Amino acid sequence: MTTRGKKLTWLAVLLFLAVSVGITVWVQLFREGSQEHLADATAEEWFKYGSIGSESSQGVPYWIWLVLPKVFPDYIPGPGGYTSFGFVWEQGRELPVGFSKKTIGFERVAFNCAFCHITRYRLQPDQLPHHVAAGPGHTIRAQDYARFLARAGNDDRFNPDTLMPEIDRIYDMSWIQTLFYRYFIIPATKKALVKNGWQLAWTITKPEWGPGRIDPFNPIKFGILQMGIDNTIGSADMVPIWDMAARSGFDLHWDGLNTDYHEVVVSSAIGDGMTYQSIPEENLARIEQWLQEFPAPKSPFNTEQPQGSPYRLDPDKLAAGESLFIAHCGECHSRQGKHTGKVIPVKELGTDRHRVDMWTQEAANRYNAYQKEYDWGMEHFRNVDGYVAVLLDGLWLRGPYLHNGSVPTVRDLLNGPDQRPQVFYRGHDLIDPVNLGFISHGREARQAGFRFDTRIPGNGNQGHTYGINLSAMEKDALLEFLKTL
């Protein structure tokens, strides 16, 4: 072979190797696949397990995610692995509700809308839990989960020599997968988790969220909108998002900071990690449409329950309660109420104002102009100074009450602020059929829940004094009707 021929041969070999390496790297790290396991799924299944485009920025490699509780049990709040974070894990499913699994080079696990919007409840102590999609995730420990990932990433045990043997015990990886996991995926994941921990460092100086609560907009201010870290507290209960058609034209979020349903869906996905490169338009459209139609769950309280059942209602008391509701609550909470779905000034409500002070006109302006290189079409973010008078459908599953979940039961809410519990436990899944809410006191509530102190900033239980001057008999009747919503 001539010298020129040898050079051409070497060039061909090098080119072949470069192309082969490039294809291998693309396949192992960047190739995006569809969620074929959800191809025939219902809209509700998509809501619970479908991607909202957050895997690229927030996804944890599937096999790492699976073994983290085994490697770092000391960072988990209790027994049961991931279920100790209050996640809803349906029988036969490989992931809890609220988590999607999608391949972008390698399989990744990330959260979706259902992470915060799935309710777990029991009517009796000996029952298995029921689940309601799109309900408030009152058991979910979002802050503890984020801290778990950050602590794991910062731990010296997060390395290939520790993680790979644990992965090998449950999955037989190919040699090429092993190579990429050991030298690229595990180191890159550790770096990303450490970075996420830094981004959440501001939460250290804020009150604990506890189960069922999240501060959704301060991370957006400090991170996405690049505003300086401030002293505001935006903690609030996770909200139900069922029957959105009935809320058409309403002010949305607890404080009405946006009035456009589509923008709320899109901006919420952005807050969870979606970018303009990863928008799953079909998935978001499917979820948006489904939430319009998915109703609140039917109340278990009714007059047809058997004698002696704590869920049986008295017909006479129920009728009296409906009249009291129309007279004292209807303007703000009935479907025909003139204030329903509108912002009521916090000065009038008298409730804890930390949440409304968290959001500013500057934040609204920045979100409306978010990423000018891409037209999100957002223009309905605004500054407000109050809380929305919400519809009360599914009230029996909404406890604790008020925007910050500071009042454990509806009966407590009908008492004056000085009579409401200063301390209770939230996060238990057993319905309180007497007082309406979840069981919030006693040994089981203490074991299952989080000690919530209303004297801590952002946790105030003052205000909303409507109905507190009713007689005891009237309160009983009103409560009877409220149980039916």
Short mmCIF file of C-alpha atoms in Angstrom, two decimals:
data_model
loop_
_atom_site.label_atom_id
_atom_site.label_comp_id
_atom_site.label_asym_id
_atom_site.label_seq_id
_atom_site.Cartn_x
_atom_site.Cartn_y
_atom_site.Cartn_z
CA MET A 1 0.00 0.00 0.00
CA THR A 2 1.30 3.43 -0.88
CA THR A 3 1.91 6.12 1.75
CA ARG A 4 -1.12 8.05 0.48
CA GLY A 5 -3.20 4.91 0.66
CA LYS A 6 -2.12 4.30 4.28
CA LYS A 7 -3.04 7.87 5.23
CA LEU A 8 -6.47 7.52 3.67
CA THR A 9 -7.00 4.23 5.47
CA TRP A 10 -6.05 5.79 8.82
CA LEU A 11 -8.29 8.75 8.15
CA ALA A 12 -11.15 6.40 7.37
CA VAL A 13 -10.53 4.45 10.57
CA LEU A 14 -10.36 7.63 12.66
CA LEU A 15 -13.50 8.97 11.03
CA PHE A 16 -15.29 5.69 11.69
CA LEU A 17 -14.18 5.72 15.33
CA ALA A 18 -15.21 9.36 15.77
CA VAL A 19 -18.65 8.73 14.28
CA SER A 20 -19.06 5.55 16.36
CA VAL A 21 -18.10 7.33 19.57
CA GLY A 22 -20.37 10.23 18.71
CA ILE A 23 -23.34 7.97 18.05
CA THR A 24 -22.67 5.99 21.23
CA VAL A 25 -22.48 9.15 23.34
CA TRP A 26 -25.66 10.49 21.76
CA VAL A 27 -27.52 7.23 22.34
CA GLN A 28 -26.31 6.81 25.94
CA LEU A 29 -26.67 10.42 27.08
CA PHE A 30 -28.98 12.43 24.82
CA ARG A 31 -31.32 10.26 22.68
CA GLU A 32 -34.88 11.15 23.65
CA GLY A 33 -37.52 8.45 23.70
CA SER A 34 -41.27 8.54 24.11
CA GLN A 35 -43.13 7.17 27.11
CA GLU A 36 -44.29 4.06 25.28
CA HIS A 37 -45.57 2.46 28.49
CA LEU A 38 -48.24 5.22 28.57
CA ALA A 39 -49.21 4.98 24.89
CA ASP A 40 -52.70 3.64 25.67
CA ALA A 41 -53.07 5.32 29.06
CA THR A 42 -56.06 7.39 30.10
CA ALA A 43 -55.75 11.12 30.68
CA GLU A 44 -55.75 10.47 34.42
CA GLU A 45 -52.85 8.05 34.02
CA TRP A 46 -50.97 10.70 32.05
CA PHE A 47 -51.63 13.18 34.82
CA LYS A 48 -50.21 10.79 37.37
CA TYR A 49 -47.23 9.39 35.46
CA GLY A 50 -46.75 11.44 32.28
CA SER A 51 -43.87 13.77 31.51
CA ILE A 52 -44.19 17.55 31.77
CA GLY A 53 -40.73 18.07 30.31
CA SER A 54 -38.80 18.30 33.57
CA GLU A 55 -36.55 15.25 33.06
CA SER A 56 -33.72 17.19 31.37
CA SER A 57 -33.30 19.70 34.19
CA GLN A 58 -34.63 17.85 37.25
CA GLY A 59 -34.50 14.16 36.35
CA VAL A 60 -32.57 11.68 38.47
CA PRO A 61 -31.20 8.58 36.68
CA TYR A 62 -33.70 5.81 37.26
CA TRP A 63 -31.30 3.20 38.66
CA ILE A 64 -29.65 5.70 40.99
CA TRP A 65 -33.05 6.91 42.16
CA LEU A 66 -34.09 3.34 42.98
CA VAL A 67 -31.11 2.59 45.23
CA LEU A 68 -30.82 5.94 47.04
CA PRO A 69 -33.08 4.91 49.98
CA LYS A 70 -30.95 1.77 50.38
CA VAL A 71 -27.68 3.72 50.42
CA PHE A 72 -28.90 6.70 52.46
CA PRO A 73 -31.55 5.39 54.91
CA ASP A 74 -30.28 7.88 57.50
CA TYR A 75 -31.64 10.78 55.41
CA ILE A 76 -35.18 9.38 55.10
CA PRO A 77 -37.79 10.59 57.62
CA GLY A 78 -39.05 7.11 58.54
CA PRO A 79 -39.45 3.46 57.54
CA GLY A 80 -40.79 2.54 54.13
CA GLY A 81 -38.28 4.18 51.79
CA TYR A 82 -39.86 6.75 49.51
CA THR A 83 -43.32 6.19 51.01
CA SER A 84 -42.07 7.89 54.19
CA PHE A 85 -42.18 11.15 52.20
CA GLY A 86 -45.96 10.73 52.07
CA PHE A 87 -45.98 9.71 48.43
CA VAL A 88 -48.94 7.79 47.05
CA TRP A 89 -47.69 4.51 45.64
CA GLU A 90 -50.36 2.56 43.77
CA GLN A 91 -50.16 -1.22 43.87
CA GLY A 92 -48.19 -2.72 41.00
CA ARG A 93 -46.61 0.57 39.91
CA GLU A 94 -42.87 0.99 39.66
CA LEU A 95 -43.01 4.68 40.69
CA PRO A 96 -45.15 6.69 43.09
CA VAL A 97 -47.88 8.94 41.70
CA GLY A 98 -46.35 12.25 40.65
CA PHE A 99 -43.23 10.80 39.07
CA SER A 100 -42.58 10.29 35.37
CA LYS A 101 -40.03 7.98 33.81
CA LYS A 102 -38.59 8.96 30.47
CA THR A 103 -35.48 8.13 28.48
CA ILE A 104 -33.20 10.99 27.53
CA GLY A 105 -30.06 9.03 26.79
CA PHE A 106 -30.75 7.00 29.94
CA GLU A 107 -33.93 6.50 31.92
CA ARG A 108 -34.66 9.45 34.20
CA VAL A 109 -37.19 10.02 36.99
CA ALA A 110 -38.69 13.46 37.54
CA PHE A 111 -41.78 14.86 39.19
CA ASN A 112 -44.90 16.15 37.47
CA CYS A 113 -48.13 17.96 38.43
CA ALA A 114 -49.47 15.02 40.41
CA PHE A 115 -46.52 15.24 42.81
CA CYS A 116 -48.41 17.97 44.69
CA HIS A 117 -51.92 17.12 43.54
CA ILE A 118 -52.85 13.65 44.79
CA THR A 119 -54.81 13.01 47.98
CA ARG A 120 -54.57 9.92 50.16
CA TYR A 121 -57.31 9.30 52.72
CA ARG A 122 -59.06 6.68 54.86
CA LEU A 123 -62.57 6.81 56.27
CA GLN A 124 -61.87 4.19 58.97
CA PRO A 125 -58.63 3.28 60.79
CA ASP A 126 -58.66 -0.31 59.47
CA GLN A 127 -59.13 0.66 55.81
CA LEU A 128 -56.56 0.71 53.07
CA PRO A 129 -55.98 4.24 51.75
CA HIS A 130 -58.05 5.65 48.91
CA HIS A 131 -56.50 8.00 46.35
CA VAL A 132 -57.97 11.02 44.60
CA ALA A 133 -56.14 12.51 41.63
CA ALA A 134 -55.91 16.30 41.37
CA GLY A 135 -56.63 16.66 45.09
CA PRO A 136 -54.40 18.46 47.60
CA GLY A 137 -51.33 16.40 48.48
CA HIS A 138 -51.68 16.89 52.21
CA THR A 139 -49.31 14.00 53.04
CA ILE A 140 -46.52 14.96 50.63
CA ARG A 141 -43.24 16.07 52.24
CA ALA A 142 -41.81 18.02 49.31
CA GLN A 143 -39.17 19.85 51.33
CA ASP A 144 -37.94 16.66 52.99
CA TYR A 145 -37.65 14.95 49.59
CA ALA A 146 -35.63 17.85 48.14
CA ARG A 147 -33.36 17.83 51.18
CA PHE A 148 -32.94 14.06 50.93
CA LEU A 149 -31.62 14.36 47.38
CA ALA A 150 -29.33 17.23 48.33
CA ARG A 151 -27.92 15.43 51.36
CA ALA A 152 -27.33 12.28 49.33
CA GLY A 153 -25.52 14.26 46.63
CA ASN A 154 -23.29 15.93 49.20
CA ASP A 155 -22.44 12.66 50.93
CA ASP A 156 -19.12 10.90 50.25
CA ARG A 157 -21.05 7.65 49.81
CA PHE A 158 -22.49 9.05 46.58
CA ASN A 159 -19.83 7.51 44.34
CA PRO A 160 -19.64 4.70 41.77
CA ASP A 161 -17.96 2.25 44.18
CA THR A 162 -20.96 2.47 46.54
CA LEU A 163 -23.83 2.92 44.09
CA MET A 164 -22.88 0.45 41.35
CA PRO A 165 -22.91 -2.67 43.61
CA GLU A 166 -26.39 -1.69 44.83
CA ILE A 167 -27.58 -1.23 41.24
CA ASP A 168 -26.00 -4.56 40.23
CA ARG A 169 -28.11 -6.30 42.88
CA ILE A 170 -31.35 -5.34 41.14
CA TYR A 171 -30.40 -4.88 37.48
CA ASP A 172 -27.95 -6.55 35.10
CA MET A 173 -26.47 -3.61 33.20
CA SER A 174 -24.69 -4.00 29.90
CA TRP A 175 -21.00 -3.18 29.92
CA ILE A 176 -21.62 0.04 27.97
CA GLN A 177 -24.28 1.15 30.46
CA THR A 178 -21.95 0.33 33.33
CA LEU A 179 -19.20 2.36 31.69
CA PHE A 180 -21.41 5.43 31.27
CA TYR A 181 -22.97 5.12 34.71
CA ARG A 182 -19.62 4.77 36.45
CA TYR A 183 -17.70 7.51 34.64
CA PHE A 184 -20.33 9.99 33.47
CA ILE A 185 -23.83 9.58 34.91
CA ILE A 186 -23.05 9.11 38.61
CA PRO A 187 -20.48 11.96 38.76
CA ALA A 188 -22.78 14.27 36.78
CA THR A 189 -25.76 13.40 39.00
CA LYS A 190 -23.78 14.10 42.15
CA LYS A 191 -22.78 17.49 40.76
CA ALA A 192 -26.39 18.31 39.84
CA LEU A 193 -27.75 17.30 43.26
CA VAL A 194 -25.12 19.40 45.02
CA LYS A 195 -26.08 22.36 42.82
CA ASN A 196 -29.79 21.85 43.57
CA GLY A 197 -28.92 21.82 47.25
CA TRP A 198 -27.24 25.20 46.92
CA GLN A 199 -30.28 26.58 45.12
CA LEU A 200 -32.50 25.50 48.01
CA ALA A 201 -30.16 26.81 50.71
CA TRP A 202 -32.48 29.79 51.23
CA THR A 203 -35.05 27.44 52.81
CA ILE A 204 -32.75 26.89 55.80
CA THR A 205 -33.69 30.27 57.25
CA LYS A 206 -37.42 29.85 56.59
CA PRO A 207 -40.02 27.95 58.66
CA GLU A 208 -40.38 24.26 57.85
CA TRP A 209 -43.06 23.56 55.25
CA GLY A 210 -44.26 20.26 56.75
CA PRO A 211 -46.40 17.77 54.79
CA GLY A 212 -48.91 19.14 52.33
CA ARG A 213 -47.28 22.54 52.05
CA ILE A 214 -44.85 24.11 49.61
CA ASP A 215 -43.42 27.51 48.82
CA PRO A 216 -43.90 27.42 45.04
CA PHE A 217 -43.08 31.00 44.06
CA ASN A 218 -40.03 31.95 46.07
CA PRO A 219 -37.95 29.37 44.15
CA ILE A 220 -39.25 30.97 40.95
CA LYS A 221 -38.32 34.46 42.19
CA PHE A 222 -34.87 33.47 43.39
CA GLY A 223 -34.04 31.09 40.56
CA ILE A 224 -36.01 31.43 37.34
CA LEU A 225 -36.69 35.19 37.62
CA GLN A 226 -33.21 35.87 39.06
CA MET A 227 -34.43 38.17 41.81
CA GLY A 228 -32.44 38.56 44.98
CA ILE A 229 -33.14 36.31 47.95
CA ASP A 230 -35.38 38.14 50.43
CA ASN A 231 -37.00 37.46 53.77
CA THR A 232 -40.48 36.64 52.49
CA ILE A 233 -42.31 33.43 53.39
CA GLY A 234 -44.55 31.93 50.70
CA SER A 235 -45.50 28.64 52.33
CA ALA A 236 -49.04 27.53 51.55
CA ASP A 237 -51.12 24.39 51.28
CA MET A 238 -51.08 22.34 48.12
CA VAL A 239 -54.38 23.07 46.39
CA PRO A 240 -56.94 20.84 44.67
CA ILE A 241 -57.11 21.45 40.93
CA TRP A 242 -60.18 19.45 39.95
CA ASP A 243 -63.17 20.83 37.97
CA MET A 244 -61.27 23.78 36.54
CA ALA A 245 -64.16 24.49 34.12
CA ALA A 246 -66.22 25.56 37.14
CA ARG A 247 -63.44 28.03 37.94
CA SER A 248 -63.43 29.69 34.55
CA GLY A 249 -62.94 33.43 35.03
CA PHE A 250 -61.74 33.00 38.60
CA ASP A 251 -58.58 34.47 40.07
CA LEU A 252 -56.20 31.55 40.41
CA HIS A 253 -53.66 30.34 42.95
CA TRP A 254 -54.33 31.10 46.61
CA ASP A 255 -53.68 34.80 46.11
CA GLY A 256 -55.03 35.27 42.59
CA LEU A 257 -51.63 36.23 41.19
CA ASN A 258 -52.69 34.91 37.79
CA THR A 259 -56.12 34.89 36.15
CA ASP A 260 -55.45 32.72 33.11
CA TYR A 261 -55.80 28.94 33.46
CA HIS A 262 -53.50 28.10 30.52
CA GLU A 263 -50.77 30.34 31.88
CA VAL A 264 -51.09 28.69 35.27
CA VAL A 265 -50.55 25.26 33.70
CA VAL A 266 -47.55 26.41 31.65
CA SER A 267 -45.89 28.43 34.43
CA SER A 268 -46.38 25.59 36.90
CA ALA A 269 -44.58 23.24 34.51
CA ILE A 270 -41.78 25.82 34.20
CA GLY A 271 -41.52 25.93 37.96
CA ASP A 272 -41.15 22.15 37.97
CA GLY A 273 -38.30 22.21 35.45
CA MET A 274 -39.82 22.44 31.96
CA THR A 275 -37.89 24.58 29.47
CA TYR A 276 -38.75 25.85 26.01
CA GLN A 277 -36.59 23.05 24.58
CA SER A 278 -38.55 20.38 26.44
CA ILE A 279 -42.17 21.47 26.18
CA PRO A 280 -44.36 18.36 25.80
CA GLU A 281 -47.20 20.31 24.20
CA GLU A 282 -49.46 17.31 23.63
CA ASN A 283 -49.05 16.11 27.23
CA LEU A 284 -49.74 19.53 28.72
CA ALA A 285 -52.78 20.00 26.49
CA ARG A 286 -54.13 16.60 27.55
CA ILE A 287 -53.66 17.41 31.24
CA GLU A 288 -55.12 20.89 30.84
CA GLN A 289 -58.26 19.52 29.18
CA TRP A 290 -58.64 16.67 31.66
CA LEU A 291 -58.45 18.98 34.67
CA GLN A 292 -61.25 21.05 33.18
CA GLU A 293 -63.57 18.07 33.41
CA PHE A 294 -62.35 15.94 36.31
CA PRO A 295 -64.78 16.52 39.19
CA ALA A 296 -64.18 16.80 42.90
CA PRO A 297 -64.84 13.49 44.68
CA LYS A 298 -68.31 12.80 46.05
CA SER A 299 -68.59 13.29 49.78
CA PRO A 300 -68.96 10.12 51.89
CA PHE A 301 -71.24 12.07 54.26
CA ASN A 302 -74.96 11.66 53.49
CA THR A 303 -78.32 10.81 55.03
CA GLU A 304 -78.30 7.29 53.57
CA GLN A 305 -75.45 5.99 55.69
CA PRO A 306 -76.49 3.30 58.22
CA GLN A 307 -77.50 4.20 61.74
CA GLY A 308 -74.44 4.63 63.95
CA SER A 309 -72.13 5.52 61.08
CA PRO A 310 -70.06 8.64 61.76
CA TYR A 311 -70.74 9.60 58.14
CA ARG A 312 -74.54 9.61 58.50
CA LEU A 313 -76.14 13.06 58.38
CA ASP A 314 -79.33 14.27 60.03
CA PRO A 315 -81.84 15.51 57.37
CA ASP A 316 -83.31 18.31 59.51
CA LYS A 317 -79.95 19.57 60.62
CA LEU A 318 -78.72 19.35 57.04
CA ALA A 319 -81.57 21.54 55.75
CA ALA A 320 -80.95 24.11 58.46
CA GLY A 321 -77.26 24.07 57.65
CA GLU A 322 -77.88 24.75 53.97
CA SER A 323 -79.89 27.86 54.86
CA LEU A 324 -77.09 29.04 57.13
CA PHE A 325 -74.55 28.44 54.37
CA ILE A 326 -76.53 30.55 51.92
CA ALA A 327 -76.91 33.33 54.47
CA HIS A 328 -73.38 33.41 55.88
CA CYS A 329 -71.03 31.78 53.33
CA GLY A 330 -72.74 31.87 49.94
CA GLU A 331 -71.52 35.25 48.73
CA CYS A 332 -67.94 34.03 48.77
CA HIS A 333 -68.15 30.26 48.46
CA SER A 334 -71.25 29.21 46.48
CA ARG A 335 -71.07 28.79 42.71
CA GLN A 336 -73.36 31.82 42.32
CA GLY A 337 -71.64 33.96 44.94
CA LYS A 338 -70.77 37.47 43.79
CA HIS A 339 -67.34 37.26 45.44
CA THR A 340 -66.65 33.61 44.65
CA GLY A 341 -63.36 33.19 42.80
CA LYS A 342 -62.33 36.78 43.49
CA VAL A 343 -59.58 38.19 45.68
CA ILE A 344 -60.74 39.42 49.08
CA PRO A 345 -58.32 41.99 50.59
CA VAL A 346 -56.22 40.48 53.34
CA LYS A 347 -57.02 43.53 55.45
CA GLU A 348 -60.64 42.41 55.44
CA LEU A 349 -59.90 38.71 55.92
CA GLY A 350 -57.39 39.28 58.72
CA THR A 351 -55.54 36.07 57.86
CA ASP A 352 -51.76 35.52 57.77
CA ARG A 353 -50.42 37.86 55.06
CA HIS A 354 -46.95 36.37 54.48
CA ARG A 355 -48.02 34.67 51.26
CA VAL A 356 -49.32 37.86 49.61
CA ASP A 357 -46.26 39.81 50.73
CA MET A 358 -44.06 37.22 49.02
CA TRP A 359 -45.25 38.19 45.51
CA THR A 360 -44.47 41.63 44.08
CA GLN A 361 -45.18 43.69 40.99
CA GLU A 362 -41.55 43.24 39.96
CA ALA A 363 -41.95 39.46 40.12
CA ALA A 364 -45.15 39.67 38.06
CA ASN A 365 -43.46 41.84 35.43
CA ARG A 366 -40.50 39.49 35.15
CA TYR A 367 -42.68 36.40 34.79
CA ASN A 368 -44.80 38.03 32.09
CA ALA A 369 -41.56 38.78 30.22
CA TYR A 370 -39.90 35.47 31.03
CA GLN A 371 -37.34 34.37 28.40
CA LYS A 372 -38.00 36.97 25.72
CA GLU A 373 -36.26 34.77 23.15
CA TYR A 374 -39.22 32.41 23.41
CA ASP A 375 -42.82 33.55 23.24
CA TRP A 376 -44.55 31.94 26.23
CA GLY A 377 -47.45 34.31 25.68
CA MET A 378 -47.76 35.12 29.38
CA GLU A 379 -49.34 38.41 30.36
CA HIS A 380 -51.67 37.69 33.28
CA PHE A 381 -49.29 37.65 36.24
CA ARG A 382 -50.03 40.54 38.59
CA ASN A 383 -49.47 41.80 42.09
CA VAL A 384 -52.31 41.30 44.58
CA ASP A 385 -53.05 41.94 48.24
CA GLY A 386 -55.48 39.30 49.35
CA TYR A 387 -56.67 35.73 49.05
CA VAL A 388 -59.19 34.13 46.70
CA ALA A 389 -62.63 33.17 48.00
CA VAL A 390 -62.54 29.60 46.73
CA LEU A 391 -65.23 27.12 45.81
CA LEU A 392 -65.61 24.55 48.56
CA ASP A 393 -66.18 21.41 46.47
CA GLY A 394 -64.44 18.45 48.06
CA LEU A 395 -64.18 20.38 51.33
CA TRP A 396 -64.04 17.10 53.26
CA LEU A 397 -60.64 16.37 51.64
CA ARG A 398 -59.14 19.85 51.94
CA GLY A 399 -58.02 19.88 55.54
CA PRO A 400 -56.23 21.61 57.19
CA TYR A 401 -57.91 24.90 56.29
CA LEU A 402 -57.08 28.48 55.29
CA HIS A 403 -54.47 29.10 52.60
CA ASN A 404 -51.61 28.11 54.88
CA GLY A 405 -53.31 25.08 56.41
CA SER A 406 -53.18 26.59 59.88
CA VAL A 407 -56.60 25.45 61.14
CA PRO A 408 -56.98 21.66 61.42
CA THR A 409 -60.75 21.28 61.09
CA VAL A 410 -63.78 23.20 59.84
CA ARG A 411 -65.22 23.12 63.37
CA ASP A 412 -62.09 24.91 64.58
CA LEU A 413 -62.49 27.44 61.76
CA LEU A 414 -65.99 28.26 63.02
CA ASN A 415 -64.47 29.18 66.38
CA GLY A 416 -62.70 32.43 67.11
CA PRO A 417 -58.93 32.55 66.50
CA ASP A 418 -58.24 32.49 70.25
CA GLN A 419 -60.06 29.14 70.47
CA ARG A 420 -58.29 27.51 67.53
CA PRO A 421 -55.48 25.03 68.31
CA GLN A 422 -52.07 26.65 68.54
CA VAL A 423 -50.36 23.34 67.86
CA PHE A 424 -51.60 20.26 65.99
CA TYR A 425 -50.30 17.50 63.76
CA ARG A 426 -50.79 17.55 60.01
CA GLY A 427 -50.10 14.86 57.42
CA HIS A 428 -52.31 12.04 58.78
CA ASP A 429 -54.64 10.44 56.20
CA LEU A 430 -57.56 9.48 58.48
CA ILE A 431 -60.69 11.60 58.05
CA ASP A 432 -62.12 13.28 61.17
CA PRO A 433 -65.86 12.63 60.64
CA VAL A 434 -66.94 14.72 63.62
CA ASN A 435 -65.07 17.96 63.06
CA LEU A 436 -64.41 17.74 59.28
CA GLY A 437 -60.78 17.56 58.27
CA PHE A 438 -58.10 15.00 59.09
CA ILE A 439 -57.35 13.60 62.54
CA SER A 440 -54.86 16.10 63.94
CA HIS A 441 -54.42 15.18 67.61
CA GLY A 442 -53.59 12.02 69.55
CA ARG A 443 -50.97 9.33 69.30
CA GLU A 444 -51.60 8.26 65.69
CA ALA A 445 -51.68 11.82 64.41
CA ARG A 446 -48.43 12.50 66.22
CA GLN A 447 -46.76 9.40 64.79
CA ALA A 448 -47.97 9.99 61.24
CA GLY A 449 -47.81 13.75 61.15
CA PHE A 450 -45.78 16.89 61.53
CA ARG A 451 -45.99 19.18 64.56
CA PHE A 452 -47.45 22.41 63.19
CA ASP A 453 -47.03 25.47 65.38
CA THR A 454 -49.27 28.40 64.44
CA ARG A 455 -47.04 30.85 66.36
CA ILE A 456 -44.27 30.51 63.77
CA PRO A 457 -44.17 33.22 61.05
CA GLY A 458 -46.22 32.19 58.04
CA ASN A 459 -48.26 29.73 60.09
CA GLY A 460 -50.68 32.22 61.66
CA ASN A 461 -54.24 30.97 62.18
CA GLN A 462 -55.90 34.35 62.74
CA GLY A 463 -58.64 35.91 60.68
CA HIS A 464 -61.55 34.50 58.62
CA THR A 465 -63.96 35.14 61.49
CA TYR A 466 -67.09 34.60 59.43
CA GLY A 467 -69.62 32.51 61.33
CA ILE A 468 -67.80 32.50 64.65
CA ASN A 469 -70.73 34.25 66.35
CA LEU A 470 -73.28 31.62 65.39
CA SER A 471 -74.73 29.61 68.23
CA ALA A 472 -73.39 26.13 68.96
CA MET A 473 -76.52 24.61 67.46
CA GLU A 474 -76.19 26.70 64.32
CA LYS A 475 -72.54 25.76 63.95
CA ASP A 476 -73.46 22.08 64.20
CA ALA A 477 -76.07 22.51 61.48
CA LEU A 478 -73.73 24.47 59.21
CA LEU A 479 -71.05 21.85 59.67
CA GLU A 480 -73.57 19.17 58.72
CA PHE A 481 -74.12 20.88 55.37
CA LEU A 482 -70.44 21.64 54.77
CA LYS A 483 -69.74 17.91 55.06
CA THR A 484 -71.76 17.33 51.91
CA LEU A 485 -69.75 19.62 49.63
#
